[in-house]
Short mmCIF file of C-alpha atoms in Angstrom, two decimals:
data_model
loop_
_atom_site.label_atom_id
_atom_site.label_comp_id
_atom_site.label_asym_id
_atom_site.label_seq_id
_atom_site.Cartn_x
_atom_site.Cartn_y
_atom_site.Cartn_z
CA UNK A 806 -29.21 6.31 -28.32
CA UNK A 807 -30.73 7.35 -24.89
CA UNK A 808 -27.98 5.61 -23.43
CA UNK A 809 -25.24 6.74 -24.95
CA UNK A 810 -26.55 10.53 -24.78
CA UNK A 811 -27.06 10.23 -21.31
CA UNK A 812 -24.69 12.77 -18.70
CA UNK A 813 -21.67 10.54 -17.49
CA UNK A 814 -19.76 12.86 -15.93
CA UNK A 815 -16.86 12.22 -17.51
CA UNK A 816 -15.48 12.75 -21.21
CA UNK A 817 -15.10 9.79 -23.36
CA UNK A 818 -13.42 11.44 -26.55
CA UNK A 819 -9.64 10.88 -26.93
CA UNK A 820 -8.97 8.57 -24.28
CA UNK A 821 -7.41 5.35 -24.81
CA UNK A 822 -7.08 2.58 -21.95
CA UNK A 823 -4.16 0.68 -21.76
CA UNK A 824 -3.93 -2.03 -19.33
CA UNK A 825 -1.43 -3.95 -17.69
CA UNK A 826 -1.42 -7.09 -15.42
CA UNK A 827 1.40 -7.00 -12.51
CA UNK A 828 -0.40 -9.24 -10.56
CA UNK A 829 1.84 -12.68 -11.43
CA UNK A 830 4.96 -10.59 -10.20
CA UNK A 831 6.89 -12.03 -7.57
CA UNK A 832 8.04 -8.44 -6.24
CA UNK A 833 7.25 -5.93 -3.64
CA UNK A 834 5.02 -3.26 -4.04
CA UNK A 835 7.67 -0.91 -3.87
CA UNK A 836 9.23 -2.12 -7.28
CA UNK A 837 5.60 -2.30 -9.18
CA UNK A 838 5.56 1.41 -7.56
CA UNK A 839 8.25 1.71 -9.84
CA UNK A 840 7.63 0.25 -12.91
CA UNK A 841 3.69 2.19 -12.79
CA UNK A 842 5.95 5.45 -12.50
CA UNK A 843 8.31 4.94 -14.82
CA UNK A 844 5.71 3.39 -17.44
CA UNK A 845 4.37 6.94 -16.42
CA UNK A 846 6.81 9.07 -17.11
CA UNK A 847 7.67 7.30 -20.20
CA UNK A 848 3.70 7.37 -21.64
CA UNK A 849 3.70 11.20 -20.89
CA UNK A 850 6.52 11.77 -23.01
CA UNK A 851 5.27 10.00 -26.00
CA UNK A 852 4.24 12.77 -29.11
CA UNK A 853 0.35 13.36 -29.06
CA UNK A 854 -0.31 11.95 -25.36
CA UNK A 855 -1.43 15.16 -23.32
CA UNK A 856 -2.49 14.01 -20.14
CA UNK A 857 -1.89 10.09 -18.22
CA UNK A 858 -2.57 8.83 -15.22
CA UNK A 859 -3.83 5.04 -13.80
CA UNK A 860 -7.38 3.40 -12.54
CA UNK A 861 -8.20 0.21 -11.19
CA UNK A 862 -11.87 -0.21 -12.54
CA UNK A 863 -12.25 2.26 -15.74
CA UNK A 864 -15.66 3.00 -16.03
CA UNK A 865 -18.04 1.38 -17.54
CA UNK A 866 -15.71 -1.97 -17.45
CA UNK A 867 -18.32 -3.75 -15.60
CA UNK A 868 -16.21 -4.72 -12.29
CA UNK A 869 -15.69 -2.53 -9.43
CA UNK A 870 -15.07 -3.07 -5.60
CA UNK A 871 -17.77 -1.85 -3.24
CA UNK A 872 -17.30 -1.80 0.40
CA UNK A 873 -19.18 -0.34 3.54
CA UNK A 874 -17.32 2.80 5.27
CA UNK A 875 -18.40 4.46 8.50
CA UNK A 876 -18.40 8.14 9.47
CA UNK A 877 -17.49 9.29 12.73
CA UNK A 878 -19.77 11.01 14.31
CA UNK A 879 -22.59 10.07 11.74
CA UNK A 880 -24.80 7.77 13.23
CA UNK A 881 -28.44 7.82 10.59
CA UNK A 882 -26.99 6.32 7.96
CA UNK A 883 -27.93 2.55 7.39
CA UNK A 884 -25.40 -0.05 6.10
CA UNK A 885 -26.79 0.01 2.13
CA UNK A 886 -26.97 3.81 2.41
CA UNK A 887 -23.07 3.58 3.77
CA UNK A 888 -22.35 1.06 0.59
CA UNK A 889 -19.78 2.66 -1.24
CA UNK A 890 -17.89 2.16 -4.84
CA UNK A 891 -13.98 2.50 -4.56
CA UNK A 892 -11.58 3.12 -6.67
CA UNK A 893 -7.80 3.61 -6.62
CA UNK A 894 -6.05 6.40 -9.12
CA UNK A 895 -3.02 8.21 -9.99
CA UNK A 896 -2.47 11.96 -9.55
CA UNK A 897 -4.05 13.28 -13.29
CA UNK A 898 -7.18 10.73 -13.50
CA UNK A 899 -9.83 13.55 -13.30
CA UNK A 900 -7.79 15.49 -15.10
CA UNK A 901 -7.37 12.86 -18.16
CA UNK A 902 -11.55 12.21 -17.73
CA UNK A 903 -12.23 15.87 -17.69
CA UNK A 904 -14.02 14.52 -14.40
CA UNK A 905 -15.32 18.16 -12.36
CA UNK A 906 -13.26 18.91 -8.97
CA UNK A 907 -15.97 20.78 -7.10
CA UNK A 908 -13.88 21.42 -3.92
CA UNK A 909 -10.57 20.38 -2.58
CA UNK A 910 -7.42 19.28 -4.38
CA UNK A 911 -6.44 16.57 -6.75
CA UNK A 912 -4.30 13.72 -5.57
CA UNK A 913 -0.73 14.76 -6.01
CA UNK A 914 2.94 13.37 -5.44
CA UNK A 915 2.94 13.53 -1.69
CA UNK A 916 0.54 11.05 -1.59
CA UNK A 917 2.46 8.36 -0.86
CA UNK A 918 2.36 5.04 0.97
CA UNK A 919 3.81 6.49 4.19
CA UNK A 920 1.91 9.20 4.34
CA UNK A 921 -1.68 10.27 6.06
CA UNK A 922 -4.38 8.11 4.20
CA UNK A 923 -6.53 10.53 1.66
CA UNK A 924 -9.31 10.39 -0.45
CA UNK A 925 -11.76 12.15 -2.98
CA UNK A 926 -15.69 11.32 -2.46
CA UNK A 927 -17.79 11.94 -5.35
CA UNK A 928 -20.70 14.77 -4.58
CA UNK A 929 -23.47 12.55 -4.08
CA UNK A 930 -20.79 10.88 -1.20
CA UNK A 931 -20.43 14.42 0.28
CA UNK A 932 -23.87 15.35 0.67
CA UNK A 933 -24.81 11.82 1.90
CA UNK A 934 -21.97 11.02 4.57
CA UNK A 935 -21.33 14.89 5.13
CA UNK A 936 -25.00 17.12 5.33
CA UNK A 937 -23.67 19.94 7.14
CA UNK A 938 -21.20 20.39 3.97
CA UNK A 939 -18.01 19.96 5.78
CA UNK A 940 -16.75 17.32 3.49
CA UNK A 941 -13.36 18.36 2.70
CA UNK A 942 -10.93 17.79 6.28
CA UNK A 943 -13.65 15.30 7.00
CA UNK A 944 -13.22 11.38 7.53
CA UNK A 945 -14.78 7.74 6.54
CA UNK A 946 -12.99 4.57 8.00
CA UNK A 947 -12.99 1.79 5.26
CA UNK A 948 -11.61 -1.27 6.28
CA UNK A 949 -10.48 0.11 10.19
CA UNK A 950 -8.44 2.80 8.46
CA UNK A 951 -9.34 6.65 9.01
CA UNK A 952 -9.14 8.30 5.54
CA UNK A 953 -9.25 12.20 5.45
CA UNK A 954 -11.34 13.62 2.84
CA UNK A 955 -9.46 16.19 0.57
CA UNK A 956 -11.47 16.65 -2.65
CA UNK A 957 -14.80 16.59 -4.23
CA UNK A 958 -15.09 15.29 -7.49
CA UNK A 959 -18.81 15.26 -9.98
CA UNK A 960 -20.60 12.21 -10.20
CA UNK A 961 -20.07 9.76 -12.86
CA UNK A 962 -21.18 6.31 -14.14
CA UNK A 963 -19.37 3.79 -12.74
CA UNK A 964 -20.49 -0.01 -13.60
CA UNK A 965 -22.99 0.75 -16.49
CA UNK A 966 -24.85 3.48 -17.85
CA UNK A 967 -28.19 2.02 -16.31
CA UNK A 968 -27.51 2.05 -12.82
CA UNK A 969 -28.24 5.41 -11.16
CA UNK A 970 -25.58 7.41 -9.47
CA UNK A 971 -24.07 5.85 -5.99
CA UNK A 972 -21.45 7.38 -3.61
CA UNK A 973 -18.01 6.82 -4.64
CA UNK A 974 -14.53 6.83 -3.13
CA UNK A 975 -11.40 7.52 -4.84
CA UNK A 976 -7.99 6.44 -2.95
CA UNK A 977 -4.68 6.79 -4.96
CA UNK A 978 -3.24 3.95 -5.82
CA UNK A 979 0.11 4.45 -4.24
CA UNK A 980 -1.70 3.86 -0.72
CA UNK A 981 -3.59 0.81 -1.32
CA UNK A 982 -3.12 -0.93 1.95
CA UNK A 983 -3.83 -4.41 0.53
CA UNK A 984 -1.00 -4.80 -1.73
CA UNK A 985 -0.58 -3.12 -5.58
CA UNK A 986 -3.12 -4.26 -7.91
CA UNK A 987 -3.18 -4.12 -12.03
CA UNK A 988 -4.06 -1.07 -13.26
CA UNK A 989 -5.19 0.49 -16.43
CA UNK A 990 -3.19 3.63 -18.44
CA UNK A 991 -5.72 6.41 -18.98
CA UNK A 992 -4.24 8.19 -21.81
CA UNK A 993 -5.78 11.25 -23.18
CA UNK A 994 -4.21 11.64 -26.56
CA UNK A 995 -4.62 13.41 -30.10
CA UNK A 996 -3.62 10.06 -31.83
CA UNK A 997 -6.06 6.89 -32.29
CA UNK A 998 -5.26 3.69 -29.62
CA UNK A 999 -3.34 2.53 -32.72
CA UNK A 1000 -0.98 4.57 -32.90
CA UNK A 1001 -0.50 4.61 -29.21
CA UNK A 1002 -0.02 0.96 -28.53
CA UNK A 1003 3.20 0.43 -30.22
CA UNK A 1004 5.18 3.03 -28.18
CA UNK A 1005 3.31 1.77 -25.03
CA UNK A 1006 4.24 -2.07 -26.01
CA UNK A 1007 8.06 -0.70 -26.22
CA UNK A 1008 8.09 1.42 -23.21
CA UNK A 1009 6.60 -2.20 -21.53
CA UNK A 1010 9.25 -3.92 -23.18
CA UNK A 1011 12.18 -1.69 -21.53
CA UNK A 1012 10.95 -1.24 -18.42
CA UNK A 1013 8.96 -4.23 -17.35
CA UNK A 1014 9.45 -7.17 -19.98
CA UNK A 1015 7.32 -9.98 -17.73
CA UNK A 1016 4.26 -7.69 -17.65
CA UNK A 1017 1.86 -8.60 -20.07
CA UNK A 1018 -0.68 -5.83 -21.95
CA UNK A 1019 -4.18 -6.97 -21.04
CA UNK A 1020 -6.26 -4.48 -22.65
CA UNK A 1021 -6.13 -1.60 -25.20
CA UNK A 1022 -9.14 -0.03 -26.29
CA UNK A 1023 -10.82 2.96 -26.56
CA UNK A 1024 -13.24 4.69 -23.68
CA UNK A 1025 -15.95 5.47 -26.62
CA UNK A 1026 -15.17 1.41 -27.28
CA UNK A 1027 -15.59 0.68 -23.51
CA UNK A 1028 -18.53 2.50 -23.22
CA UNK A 1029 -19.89 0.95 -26.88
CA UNK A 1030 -19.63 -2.64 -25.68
CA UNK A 1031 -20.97 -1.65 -22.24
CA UNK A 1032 -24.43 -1.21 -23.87
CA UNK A 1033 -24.30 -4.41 -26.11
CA UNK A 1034 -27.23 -6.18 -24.82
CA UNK A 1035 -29.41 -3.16 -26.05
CA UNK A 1036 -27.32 -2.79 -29.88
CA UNK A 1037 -28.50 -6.33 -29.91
CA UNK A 1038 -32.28 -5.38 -28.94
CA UNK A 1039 -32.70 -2.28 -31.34
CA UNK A 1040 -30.94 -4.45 -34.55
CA UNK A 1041 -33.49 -7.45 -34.19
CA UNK A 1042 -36.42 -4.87 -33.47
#
């Protein structure tokens, strides 16, 4: 119960998580680009669905990509401190998770692959790579590429609701540099997954019939099972 009443930073209720794997394609990113979009645009029009965007490692799934950035200029930080969670999304994902923007913008349309590399740090990030507060126009270099900093989003739990807060940064997926991973619909909807999944299995269907669904579940679900061991605990106690 303490668990699951804890502050996530995000808002579980109504969101469904749909996800797709486009990683046996034998195409270019530029046409999974496409089918993402129009899977997209399709999703958004479907009756109930309010808001939908994409994520690479939903929280609380239990997998995530970590990776050590530097900051110019910023020379007291040691490697662990640098450690950082990272996560590629589309344009509405703090929208759809009712995730806080505390300063900056959102990811938008003009993100694209061509364009200047951007990303959102979470506020623990900002205050820890950034102490004079000059986050936003600021940079970290992940993987020899300069990203510019152009929103700050709230904290949230990101592998499991044990592990304390760490800094997080969020890239949109459109500018992943190595290559177009599978991603996961982010759906906020009035209608229960059920309902959902059979106008998301057709709009698959139509647009990209060799894509298989992967997973379809609930975020209350996600974050349910994510706390398993401890059901398990408190039923045999």
């Amino acid at each position: 119960y303490h668990l699951l009443t804890l502050t996530t930073g995000f808002d579980a209720k109504n969101v469904t998580l749909i996800g797709i794997n486009t990683d046996r394609l034998k195409t270019q990113d530029t046409e999974k680009l496409n089918i993402y979009g129009g899977l997209l645009e399709r999703v958004h029009a479907m009756p109930g669905v309010q808001r939908v965007s994409l994520v690479e490692f939903p929280p609380l799934s239990g997998g995530g990509w970590d990776d050590f950035v530097s900051i110019p200029g910023q020379t007291a930080l040691s490697e662990p401190e640098r450690d950082t969670y990272i996560n590629l999304i589309g344009p509405d994902y703090l929208s759809v998770m009712k995730i806080p923007l505390l300063a900056g913008r959102r990811f938008n349309e003009s993100d694209a692959a061509a364009s200047e590399k951007v990303g959102i740090v979470n506020e623990l990030a900002a205050r820890r790579f950034f102490p004079n507060g000059n986050s936003i126009d600021g940079h970290v270099v992940l993987e020899n590429t300069a990203i510019r900093i152009v929103g700050v989003a709230g904290d949230v739990k990101y592998l499991s609701l044990r592990d304390p807060d760490l800094p997080e940064l969020y890239l949109p997926y459109t500018q992943s540099t190595g290559g177009i991973p599978s991603l996961t619909f982010a759906i906020r909807s009035s209608l229960k997954a059920q309902a959902l999944y059979p106008a998301f299995r057709q709009a698959v269907r139509e647009i990209a019939p060799d894509v298989p669904i992967e997973l379809s579940k609930t975020m209350q679900d996600q974050m349910n099972s994510s706390i398993g061991s401890e059901r398990l605990m408190a039923s045999l106690s």
